[in-house]
XYZ file of C-alpha atoms in Angstrom:
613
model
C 50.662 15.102 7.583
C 52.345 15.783 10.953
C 52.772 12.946 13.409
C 51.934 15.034 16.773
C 48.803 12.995 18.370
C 47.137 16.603 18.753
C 47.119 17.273 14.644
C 46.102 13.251 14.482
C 43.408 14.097 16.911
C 42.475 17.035 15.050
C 42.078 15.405 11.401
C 40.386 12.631 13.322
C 37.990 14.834 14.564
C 37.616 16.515 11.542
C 36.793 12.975 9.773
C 33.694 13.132 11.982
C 32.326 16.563 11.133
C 32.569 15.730 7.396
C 30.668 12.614 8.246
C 28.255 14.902 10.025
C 27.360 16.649 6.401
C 26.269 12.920 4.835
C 22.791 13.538 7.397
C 23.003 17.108 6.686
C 22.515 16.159 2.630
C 20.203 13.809 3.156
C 17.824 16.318 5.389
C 18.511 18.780 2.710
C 17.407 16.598 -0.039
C 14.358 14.686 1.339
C 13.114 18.433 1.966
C 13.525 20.112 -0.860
C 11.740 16.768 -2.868
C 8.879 15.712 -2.647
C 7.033 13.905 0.194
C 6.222 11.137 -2.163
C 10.129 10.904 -2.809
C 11.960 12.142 0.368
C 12.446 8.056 2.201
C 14.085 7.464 -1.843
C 16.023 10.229 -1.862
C 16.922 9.353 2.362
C 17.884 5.883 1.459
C 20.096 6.726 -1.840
C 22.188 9.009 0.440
C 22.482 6.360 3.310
C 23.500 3.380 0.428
C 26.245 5.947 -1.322
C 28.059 6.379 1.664
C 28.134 2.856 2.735
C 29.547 2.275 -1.078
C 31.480 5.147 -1.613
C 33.012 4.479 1.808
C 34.354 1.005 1.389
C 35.477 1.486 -2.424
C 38.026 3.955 -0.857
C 39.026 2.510 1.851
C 39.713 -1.309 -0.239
C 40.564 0.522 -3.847
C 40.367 4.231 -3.577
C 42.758 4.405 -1.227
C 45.705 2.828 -3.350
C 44.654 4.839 -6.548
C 44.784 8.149 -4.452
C 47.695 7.938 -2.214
C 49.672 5.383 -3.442
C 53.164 5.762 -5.505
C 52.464 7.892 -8.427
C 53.204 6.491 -12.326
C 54.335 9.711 -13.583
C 51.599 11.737 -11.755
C 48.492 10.035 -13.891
C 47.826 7.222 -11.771
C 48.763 5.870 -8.552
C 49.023 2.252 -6.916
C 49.521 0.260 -3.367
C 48.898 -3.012 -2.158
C 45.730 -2.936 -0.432
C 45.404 -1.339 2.858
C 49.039 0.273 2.825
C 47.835 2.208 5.568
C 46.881 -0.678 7.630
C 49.703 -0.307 10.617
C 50.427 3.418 10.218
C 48.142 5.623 12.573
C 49.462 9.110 10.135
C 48.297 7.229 7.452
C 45.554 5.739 8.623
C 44.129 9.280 9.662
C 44.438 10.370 6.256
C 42.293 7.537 4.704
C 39.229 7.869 6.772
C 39.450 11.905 6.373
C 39.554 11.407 2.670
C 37.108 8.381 3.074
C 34.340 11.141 4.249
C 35.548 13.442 1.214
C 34.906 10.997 -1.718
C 31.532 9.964 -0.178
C 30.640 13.469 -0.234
C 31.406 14.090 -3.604
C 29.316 11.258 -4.219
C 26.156 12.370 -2.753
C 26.086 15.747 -4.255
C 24.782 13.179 -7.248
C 21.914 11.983 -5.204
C 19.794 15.522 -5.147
C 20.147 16.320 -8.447
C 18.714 13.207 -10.723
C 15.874 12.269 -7.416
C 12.417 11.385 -8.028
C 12.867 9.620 -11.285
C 16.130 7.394 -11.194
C 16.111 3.724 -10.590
C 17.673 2.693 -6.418
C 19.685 0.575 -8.594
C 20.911 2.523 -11.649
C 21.928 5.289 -8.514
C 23.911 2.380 -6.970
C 25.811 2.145 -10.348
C 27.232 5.826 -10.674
C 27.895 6.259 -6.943
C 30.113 3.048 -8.098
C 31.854 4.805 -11.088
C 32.006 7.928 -9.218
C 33.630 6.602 -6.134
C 35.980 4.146 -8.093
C 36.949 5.359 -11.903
C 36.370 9.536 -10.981
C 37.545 10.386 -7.491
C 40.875 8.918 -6.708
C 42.191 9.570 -9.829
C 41.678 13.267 -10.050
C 42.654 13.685 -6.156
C 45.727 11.967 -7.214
C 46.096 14.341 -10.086
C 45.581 17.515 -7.684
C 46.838 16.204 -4.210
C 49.388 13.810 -4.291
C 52.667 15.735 -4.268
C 53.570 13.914 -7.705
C 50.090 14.796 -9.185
C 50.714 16.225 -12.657
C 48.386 18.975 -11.461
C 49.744 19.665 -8.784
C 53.489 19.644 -10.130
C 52.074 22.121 -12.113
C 51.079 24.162 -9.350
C 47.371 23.744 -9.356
C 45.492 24.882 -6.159
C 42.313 23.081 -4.540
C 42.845 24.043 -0.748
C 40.155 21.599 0.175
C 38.181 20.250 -2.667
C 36.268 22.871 -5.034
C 36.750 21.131 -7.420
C 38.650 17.776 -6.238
C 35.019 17.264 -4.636
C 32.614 19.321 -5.609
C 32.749 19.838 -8.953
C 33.498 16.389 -9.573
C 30.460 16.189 -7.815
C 28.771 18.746 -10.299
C 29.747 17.618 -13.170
C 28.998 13.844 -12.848
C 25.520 15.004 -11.684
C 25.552 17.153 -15.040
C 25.762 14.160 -16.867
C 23.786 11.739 -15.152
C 20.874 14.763 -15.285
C 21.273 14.769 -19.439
C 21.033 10.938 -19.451
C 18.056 10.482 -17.768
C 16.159 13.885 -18.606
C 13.997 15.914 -16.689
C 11.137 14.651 -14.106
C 7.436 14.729 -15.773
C 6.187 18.375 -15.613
C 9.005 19.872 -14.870
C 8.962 22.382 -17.989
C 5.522 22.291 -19.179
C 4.409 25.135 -20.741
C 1.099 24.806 -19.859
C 0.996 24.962 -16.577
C 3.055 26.770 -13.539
C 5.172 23.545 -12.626
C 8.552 25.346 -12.846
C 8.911 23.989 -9.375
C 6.656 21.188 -7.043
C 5.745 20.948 -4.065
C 8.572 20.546 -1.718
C 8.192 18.086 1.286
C 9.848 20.019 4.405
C 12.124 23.442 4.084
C 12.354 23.411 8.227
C 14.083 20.016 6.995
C 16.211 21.590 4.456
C 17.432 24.257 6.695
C 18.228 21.568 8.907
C 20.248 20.140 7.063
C 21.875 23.210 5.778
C 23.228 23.734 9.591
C 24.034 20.267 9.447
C 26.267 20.779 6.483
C 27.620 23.828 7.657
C 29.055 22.242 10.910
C 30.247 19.500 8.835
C 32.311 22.100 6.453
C 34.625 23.183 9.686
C 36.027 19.711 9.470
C 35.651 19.849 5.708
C 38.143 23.102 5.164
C 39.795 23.052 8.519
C 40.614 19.913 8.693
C 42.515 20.039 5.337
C 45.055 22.042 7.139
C 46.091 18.569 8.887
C 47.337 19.824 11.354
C 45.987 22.028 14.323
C 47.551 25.281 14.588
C 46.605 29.489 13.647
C 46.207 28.616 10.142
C 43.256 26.463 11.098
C 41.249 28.938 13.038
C 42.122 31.523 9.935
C 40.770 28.819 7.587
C 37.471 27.916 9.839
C 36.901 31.941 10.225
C 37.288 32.440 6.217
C 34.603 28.987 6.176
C 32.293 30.575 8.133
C 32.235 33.738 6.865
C 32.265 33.232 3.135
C 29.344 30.915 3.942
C 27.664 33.741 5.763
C 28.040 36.092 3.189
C 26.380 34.039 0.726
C 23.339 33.333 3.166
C 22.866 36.966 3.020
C 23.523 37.854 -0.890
C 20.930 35.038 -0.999
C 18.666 36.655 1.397
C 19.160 40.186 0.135
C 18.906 39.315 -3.915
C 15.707 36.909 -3.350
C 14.037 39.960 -2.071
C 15.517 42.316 -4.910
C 14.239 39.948 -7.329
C 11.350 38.050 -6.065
C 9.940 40.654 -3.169
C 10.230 37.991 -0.741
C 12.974 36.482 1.390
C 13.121 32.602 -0.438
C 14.201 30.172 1.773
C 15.995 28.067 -1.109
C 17.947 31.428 -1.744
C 19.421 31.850 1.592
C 19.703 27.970 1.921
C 21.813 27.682 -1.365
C 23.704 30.962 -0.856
C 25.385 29.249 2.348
C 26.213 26.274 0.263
C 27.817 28.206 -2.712
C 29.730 30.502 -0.418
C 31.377 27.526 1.439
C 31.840 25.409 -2.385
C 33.249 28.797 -3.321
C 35.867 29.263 -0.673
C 36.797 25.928 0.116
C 39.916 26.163 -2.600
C 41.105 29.347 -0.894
C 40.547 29.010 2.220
C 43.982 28.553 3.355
C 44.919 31.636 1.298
C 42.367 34.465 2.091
C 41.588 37.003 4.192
C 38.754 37.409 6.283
C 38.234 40.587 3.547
C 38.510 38.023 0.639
C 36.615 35.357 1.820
C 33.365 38.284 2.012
C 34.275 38.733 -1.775
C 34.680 35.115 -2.190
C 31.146 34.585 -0.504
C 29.732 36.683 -2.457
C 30.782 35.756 -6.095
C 29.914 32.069 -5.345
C 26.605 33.107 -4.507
C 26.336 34.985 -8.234
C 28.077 31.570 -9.738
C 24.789 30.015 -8.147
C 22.569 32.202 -9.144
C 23.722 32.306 -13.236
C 23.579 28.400 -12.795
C 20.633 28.129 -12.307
C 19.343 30.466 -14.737
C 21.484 28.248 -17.630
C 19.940 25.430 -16.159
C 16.568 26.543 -16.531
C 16.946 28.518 -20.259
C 18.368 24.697 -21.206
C 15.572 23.013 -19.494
C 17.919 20.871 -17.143
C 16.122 19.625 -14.095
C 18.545 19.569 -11.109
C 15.707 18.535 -8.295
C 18.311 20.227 -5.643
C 19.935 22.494 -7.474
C 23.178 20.823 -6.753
C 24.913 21.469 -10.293
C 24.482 25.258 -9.705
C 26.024 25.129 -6.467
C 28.850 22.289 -6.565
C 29.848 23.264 -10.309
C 29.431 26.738 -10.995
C 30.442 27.846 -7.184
C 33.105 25.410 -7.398
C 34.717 26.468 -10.811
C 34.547 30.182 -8.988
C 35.733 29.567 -6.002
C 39.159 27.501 -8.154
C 39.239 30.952 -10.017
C 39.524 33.470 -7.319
C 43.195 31.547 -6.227
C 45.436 33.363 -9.245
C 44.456 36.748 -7.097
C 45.241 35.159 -3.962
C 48.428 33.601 -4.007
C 52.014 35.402 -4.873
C 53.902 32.285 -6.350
C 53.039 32.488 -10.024
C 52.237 35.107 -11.888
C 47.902 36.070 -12.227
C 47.892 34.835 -15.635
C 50.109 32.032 -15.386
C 48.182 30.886 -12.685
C 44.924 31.404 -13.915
C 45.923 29.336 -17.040
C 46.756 26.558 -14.303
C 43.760 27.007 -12.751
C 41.720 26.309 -15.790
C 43.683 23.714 -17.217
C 42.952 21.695 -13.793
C 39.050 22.576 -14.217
C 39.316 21.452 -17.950
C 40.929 18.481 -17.403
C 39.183 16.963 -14.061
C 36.031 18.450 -16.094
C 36.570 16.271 -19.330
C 37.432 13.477 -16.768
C 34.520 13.192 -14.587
C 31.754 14.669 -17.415
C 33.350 12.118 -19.793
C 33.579 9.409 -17.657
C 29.962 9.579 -16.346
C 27.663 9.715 -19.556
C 29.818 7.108 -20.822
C 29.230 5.143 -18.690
C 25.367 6.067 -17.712
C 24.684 5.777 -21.413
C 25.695 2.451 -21.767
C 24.628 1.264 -19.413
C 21.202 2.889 -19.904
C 20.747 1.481 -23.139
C 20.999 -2.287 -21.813
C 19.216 -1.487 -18.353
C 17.251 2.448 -18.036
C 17.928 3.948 -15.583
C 15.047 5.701 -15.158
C 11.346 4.607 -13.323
C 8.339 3.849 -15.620
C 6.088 6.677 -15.490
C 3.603 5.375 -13.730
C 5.937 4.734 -10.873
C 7.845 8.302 -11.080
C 3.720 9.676 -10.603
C 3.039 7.172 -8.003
C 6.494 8.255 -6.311
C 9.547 5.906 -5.796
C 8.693 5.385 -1.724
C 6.327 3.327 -2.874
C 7.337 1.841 -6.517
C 10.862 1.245 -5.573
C 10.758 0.798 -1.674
C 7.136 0.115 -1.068
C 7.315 2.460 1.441
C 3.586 3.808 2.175
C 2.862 7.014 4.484
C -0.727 7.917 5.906
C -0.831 10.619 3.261
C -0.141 7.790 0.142
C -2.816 5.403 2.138
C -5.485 8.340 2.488
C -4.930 9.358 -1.248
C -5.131 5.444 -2.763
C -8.298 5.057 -0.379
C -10.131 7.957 -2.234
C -8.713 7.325 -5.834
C -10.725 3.788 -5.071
C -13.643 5.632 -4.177
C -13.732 7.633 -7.066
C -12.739 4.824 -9.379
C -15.797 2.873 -7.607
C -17.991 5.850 -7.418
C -18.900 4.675 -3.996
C -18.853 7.029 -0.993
C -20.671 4.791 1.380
C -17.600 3.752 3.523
C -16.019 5.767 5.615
C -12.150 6.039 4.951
C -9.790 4.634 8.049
C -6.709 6.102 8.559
C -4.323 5.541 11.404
C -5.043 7.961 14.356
C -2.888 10.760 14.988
C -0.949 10.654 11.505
C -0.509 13.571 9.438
C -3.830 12.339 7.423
C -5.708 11.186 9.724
C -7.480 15.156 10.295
C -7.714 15.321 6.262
C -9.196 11.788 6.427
C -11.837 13.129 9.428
C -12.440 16.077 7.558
C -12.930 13.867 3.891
C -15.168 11.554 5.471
C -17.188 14.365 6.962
C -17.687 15.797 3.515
C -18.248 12.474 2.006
C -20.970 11.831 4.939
C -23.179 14.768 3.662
C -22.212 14.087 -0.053
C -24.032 10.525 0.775
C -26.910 11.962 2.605
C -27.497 15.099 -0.101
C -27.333 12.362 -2.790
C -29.846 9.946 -0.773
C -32.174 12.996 -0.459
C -31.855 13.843 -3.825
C -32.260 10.485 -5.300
C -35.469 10.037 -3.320
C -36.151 13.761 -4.777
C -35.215 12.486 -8.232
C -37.587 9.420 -7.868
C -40.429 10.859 -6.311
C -40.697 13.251 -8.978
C -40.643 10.492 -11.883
C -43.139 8.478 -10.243
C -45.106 12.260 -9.954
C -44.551 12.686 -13.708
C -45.319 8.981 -14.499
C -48.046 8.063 -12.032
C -51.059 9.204 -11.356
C -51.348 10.358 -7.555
C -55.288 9.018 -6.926
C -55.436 5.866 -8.090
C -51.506 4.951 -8.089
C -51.709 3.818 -12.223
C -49.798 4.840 -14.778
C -50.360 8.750 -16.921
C -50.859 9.108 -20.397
C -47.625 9.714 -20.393
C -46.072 7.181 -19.196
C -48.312 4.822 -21.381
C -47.806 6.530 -24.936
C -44.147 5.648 -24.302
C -44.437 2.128 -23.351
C -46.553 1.419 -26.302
C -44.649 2.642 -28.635
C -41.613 0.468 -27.089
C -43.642 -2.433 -27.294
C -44.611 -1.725 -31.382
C -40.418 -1.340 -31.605
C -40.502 -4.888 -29.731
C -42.593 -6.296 -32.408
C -39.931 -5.949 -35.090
C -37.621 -8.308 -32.933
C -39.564 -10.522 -31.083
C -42.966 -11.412 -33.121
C -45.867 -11.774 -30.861
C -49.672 -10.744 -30.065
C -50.460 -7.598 -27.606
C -53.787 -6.672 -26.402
C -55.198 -2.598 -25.445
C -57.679 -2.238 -23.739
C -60.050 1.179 -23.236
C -62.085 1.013 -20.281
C -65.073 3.894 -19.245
C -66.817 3.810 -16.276
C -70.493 3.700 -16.905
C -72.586 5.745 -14.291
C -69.528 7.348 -12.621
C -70.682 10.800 -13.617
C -73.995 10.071 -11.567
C -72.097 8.997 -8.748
C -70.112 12.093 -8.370
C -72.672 14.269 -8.660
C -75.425 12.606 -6.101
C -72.192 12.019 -3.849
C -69.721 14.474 -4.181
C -66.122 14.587 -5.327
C -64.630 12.656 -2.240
C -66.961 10.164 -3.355
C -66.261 10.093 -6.819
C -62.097 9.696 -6.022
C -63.139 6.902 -3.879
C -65.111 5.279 -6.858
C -61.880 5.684 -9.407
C -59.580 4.298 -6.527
C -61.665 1.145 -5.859
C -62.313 0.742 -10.001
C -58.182 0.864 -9.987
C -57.529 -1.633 -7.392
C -60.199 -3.990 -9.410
C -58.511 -3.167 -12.888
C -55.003 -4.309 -11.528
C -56.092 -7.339 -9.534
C -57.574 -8.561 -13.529
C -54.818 -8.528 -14.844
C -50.955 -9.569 -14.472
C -48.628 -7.843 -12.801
C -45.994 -7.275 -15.901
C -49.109 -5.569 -18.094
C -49.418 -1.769 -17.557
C -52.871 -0.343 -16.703
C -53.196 3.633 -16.705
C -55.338 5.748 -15.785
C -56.134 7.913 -19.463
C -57.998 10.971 -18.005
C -61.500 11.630 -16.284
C -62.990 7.930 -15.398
C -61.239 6.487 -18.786
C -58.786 3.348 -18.255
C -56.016 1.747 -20.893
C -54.487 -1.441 -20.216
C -51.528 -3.137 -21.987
C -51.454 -6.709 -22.527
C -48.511 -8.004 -24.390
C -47.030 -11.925 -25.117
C -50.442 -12.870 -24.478
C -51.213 -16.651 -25.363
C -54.391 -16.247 -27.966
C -57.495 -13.961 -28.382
C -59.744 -15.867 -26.062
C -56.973 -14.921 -23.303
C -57.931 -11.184 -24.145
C -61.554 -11.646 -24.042
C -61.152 -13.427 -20.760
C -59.543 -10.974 -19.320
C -62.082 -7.919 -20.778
C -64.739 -10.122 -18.960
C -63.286 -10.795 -15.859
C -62.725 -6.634 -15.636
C -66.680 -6.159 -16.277
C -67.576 -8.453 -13.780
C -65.511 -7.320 -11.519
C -66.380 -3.480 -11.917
C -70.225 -4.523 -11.341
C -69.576 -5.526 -7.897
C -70.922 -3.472 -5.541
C -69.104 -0.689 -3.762
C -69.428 1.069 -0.525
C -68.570 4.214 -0.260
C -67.175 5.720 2.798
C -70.283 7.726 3.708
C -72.017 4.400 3.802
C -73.978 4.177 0.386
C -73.621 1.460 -1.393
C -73.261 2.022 -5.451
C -73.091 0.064 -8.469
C -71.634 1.199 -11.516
C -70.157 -0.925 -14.938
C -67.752 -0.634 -17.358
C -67.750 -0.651 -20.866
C -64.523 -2.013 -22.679
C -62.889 -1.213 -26.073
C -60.605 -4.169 -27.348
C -58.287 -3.892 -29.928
C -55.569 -6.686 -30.925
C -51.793 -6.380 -32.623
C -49.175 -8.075 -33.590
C -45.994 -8.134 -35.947
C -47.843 -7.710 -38.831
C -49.694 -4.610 -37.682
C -48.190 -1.534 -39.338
C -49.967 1.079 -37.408
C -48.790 4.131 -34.677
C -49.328 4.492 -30.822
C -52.461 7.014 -31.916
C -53.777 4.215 -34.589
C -54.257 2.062 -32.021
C -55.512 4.207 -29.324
C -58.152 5.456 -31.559
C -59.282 1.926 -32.695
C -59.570 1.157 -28.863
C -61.455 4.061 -28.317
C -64.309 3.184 -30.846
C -64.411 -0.097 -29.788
C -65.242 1.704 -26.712
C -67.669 3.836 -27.192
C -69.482 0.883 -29.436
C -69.952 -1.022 -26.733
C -71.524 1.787 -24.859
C -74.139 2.038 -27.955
C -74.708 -1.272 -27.711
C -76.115 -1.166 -23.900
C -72.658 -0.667 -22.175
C -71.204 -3.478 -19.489
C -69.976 -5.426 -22.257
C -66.836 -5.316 -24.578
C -66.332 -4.811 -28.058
C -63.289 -5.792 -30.262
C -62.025 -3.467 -33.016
């Protein structure tokens, strides 16, 4: 690296733009997840560069730069670089480059992996992965890169290393719940904010000037012809994306043109130094076609990269190394290309290797993976306990529905994103309650209609065929004497028709009130039809309690009544008794009937009296 404070400031500089991409992945990734995931997948990106960071800059460092043992390894005492500015430089500008290739991980396994399993392979990555293979590719006594092996700025030094750890950490932990069932259209969620994504696209895209023009460490013409081939190879893919969503889909797809950039600036960041502004279109636009058949593998093998960060760190990375045999004139095309792929082979078998490994050991003392009740709930709240409006409106009507109580009106905090859904649930809610209050009245005004008869407020037939034949079922369990009663109204007929109707309801309402104030209030009285009463005793003490109570409802019946024209009547009643008990083995008609000659006995024998069957 030159020594001129201008290149110093330059790479310095440039340090700072590639920082600038760790926000512009983490805007790209909370986006393009899930709202229920996006402060995870924001606080996995934040925690990767603090680690990846400070494992570089204490080990990373050494095992990078440091004096080469026969171009496999590398070591230095511990911050070598400590009183050289030159070398200083260097460190934090690599620094920012093995955090990236860190958090290309983050977007591909989110929404089901463990904060702390995460925290583990940002750890192999940044220490076991990274420094060795940069060693291998850009320290002058790399066995790659004595070879002749050419990464310009990290297609594969970062992001395929980046790819392919992701590739492995995605077959470890397996694909988020849904993601490829057949039964339903779930090929893709619900993503939380594109506007974010793009963001963070731009975000990236600044970043990547640094990125590839930095690399040049130095500031001169071939860093504005590297920063021009940047710019437009990521271009170029924007619009292959833009052009070959609509050829395919019929629509422009946001995630097209979004991933397009990416692939076109993965793709030319190994060439940059060597292309021409004519290449780098070319360049662009092959990356962009890497991306695209990635993602189709990835889908045919039912891999679930939540970003799609394998398709466009991997495949546009292992392009993008490709296109340098046709770029440069030192080695021959084939000789080079055999170069080429012996570096993608080997930092391949490396970082793949490496990675499940590692992940699968570990996995099988500690997963690495959520429960799946926590990867449904999301891991804002499971891992981070993180709530949002939206989370707190949707547990507040789960409740309700759990409870099957709508009476309370959900409260939401004002102005957040849920609070209109809330206003609008609790509106709907509001006339759920008051439809359901109406119709519940509804509901119980027409049993009492079916049950109860509207003149004299007693129980139908109905009603009193079924609760007699419940009480002969309560026999069988609980042994015990019951009482029916069958009551007729003697001289109602000559009421009615010397007084009228009105008179004659008056007469059955007053006869009603009478019957009910004989008797207790658990027995069932009902009116049977015409001027013809049944009562129900049951659990009564003895027979003389039934015959007490058949004479207290004659004498009370020959009271006189006034009716409400002024006359004053008298009428009687002539009662039908019949007793049973356990030991009866008769139906609901049985005893009717035996009631009903008991009855009409006692109006043989000069009425106002009972009779006992």
């Amino acid at each position: 690296m030159s020594e001129q404070s201008v290149d110093i400031l330059w790479v310095l500089f440039s340090a700072v733009l590639v920082a600038l991409m760790q926000p512009g992945f983490t805007a790209l990734e909370a986006g393009a997840t899930r709202a229920k995931n996006s402060i995870s997948t924001a606080i996995k990106n934040l925690s990767d560069f603090l680690i990846a960071f400070l494992v570089f800059v204490f080990f990373g460092a050494s095992m990078m730069l440091g004096n080469s043992l026969n171009g496999w390894f590398s070591w230095q005492p511990l911050f070598f670089y400590h009183d050289s500015l030159t070398d200083l430089t260097l460190v934090l500008f690599h620094a920012m480059f093995a955090s990236t290739a860190v958090t290309i991980i983050s977007g591909a396994i989110a929404e089901r992996t463990k904060y702390v399993a995460y925290i583990l392979i940002a750890l192999i990555v940044s220490l076991f992965i990274y420094p060795i293979q940069a060693h291998w590719i850009w320290h002058e006594a790399g066995w790659l890169a004595q070879l002749g092996f050419i990464d310009f700025a990290g297609s594969t030094v970062v992001h395929s290393v980046g790819g392919w750890a992701a590739l492995a950490a995605i077959l470890i932990i397996g694909p988020r719940i849904g993601r490829f069932d057949e039964t339903a259209d779930s090929h893709r969620f619900e993503q939380a904010n594109l506007a974010h994504s793009a963001l963070g696209v731009f975000l990236i895209w600044l970043g990547w000037i640094g990125f590839n023009g930095g690399s040049v460490l130095a500031l001169n013409v071939l860093t504005g012809q590297v920063i021009l081939n940047t710019m437009i190879a990521g271009a170029v893919g924007g619009i292959s994306g833009l052009i070959i969503s609509r050829i395919l889909t019929g629509y422009y797809q946001v995630g097209s043109i979004m991933y397009g950039i990416l692939s076109g600036l993965v793709a030319i960041t190994a060439s940059a130094h060597l292309a021409s502004p004519f290449a780098a279109i070319l360049i662009g636009f092959v990356g962009y076609l890497a991306y695209l058949w990635g993602q189709v593998v990835l889908a045919k093998l039912k891999i679930d990269d939540a970003i799609e960060a394998v398709p466009v760190h991997l495949f546009a990375g292992i392009a993008g190394t490709l296109a340098i045999p046709f770029l440069q004139t030192d080695h021959p095309l084939v000789e080079q290309l055999q170069i080429q792929l012996l570096g993608i082979v080997s930092v391949g078998m490396l970082s793949f290797c490496v990675t499940f490994a590692a992940l699968w050991l570990i996995n099988r003392i500690m997963p690495l993976r959520v429960s799946e009740t926590d990867e449904i709930l999301g891991l804002n709240i499971s891992e981070h306990q993180a709530s949002t409006s939206m989370f707190d409106l949707a547990h507040a009507m789960n409740i309700q529905a759990t409870n099957q109580d709508f009476s309370k009106r959900i409260m939401i905090e004002p102005y957040s994103d849920a609070s209109v859904i809330a206003a609008y649930y609790n509106n709907v809610t509001q006339a759920f309650n008051q439809i359901s209050s109406e119709k519940e009245e509804l509901i119980a005004e027409t049993i009492h209609v079916a049950n109860y008869d509207l003149l004299t407020g007693l129980a139908k037939r109905r009603l009193l065929v079924t609760e007699l034949d419940k009480s002969l079922l309560r026999l069988k369990r609980q042994p015990q004497t019951n009482a029916l009663f069958f009551i007729d109204l003697d001289g109602f007929k000559n009421v009615n028709d010397v007084h009228g109707h009105d008179a004659g309801d008056y007469l059955l309402k007053e006869a009603a009130k009478r019957i009910q104030a004989s008797i207790r209030k658990v027995d069932l009285a009902a009116r049977f039809g015409g001027d013809e009463f049944v009562i129900l005793l049951e659990g009564i003490q003895n027979d003389s309690y039934a015959a007490t109570v058949a004479d207290k409802i004659i004498a009370a019946m020959q009271l006189d009544i006034e009716l409400p024209c002024g006359e004053v009547v008298t009428i009687s009643a002539s009662v039908g008794l019949t007793l049973f008990d356990d030991q009866c083995h008769c139906s609901v008609d049985d005893l009717l009937k035996r009631a009903d000659q008991a009855m009409y006995t006692a109006k043989k024998r000069g009425k106002s009296q009972w009779v006992i069957y």
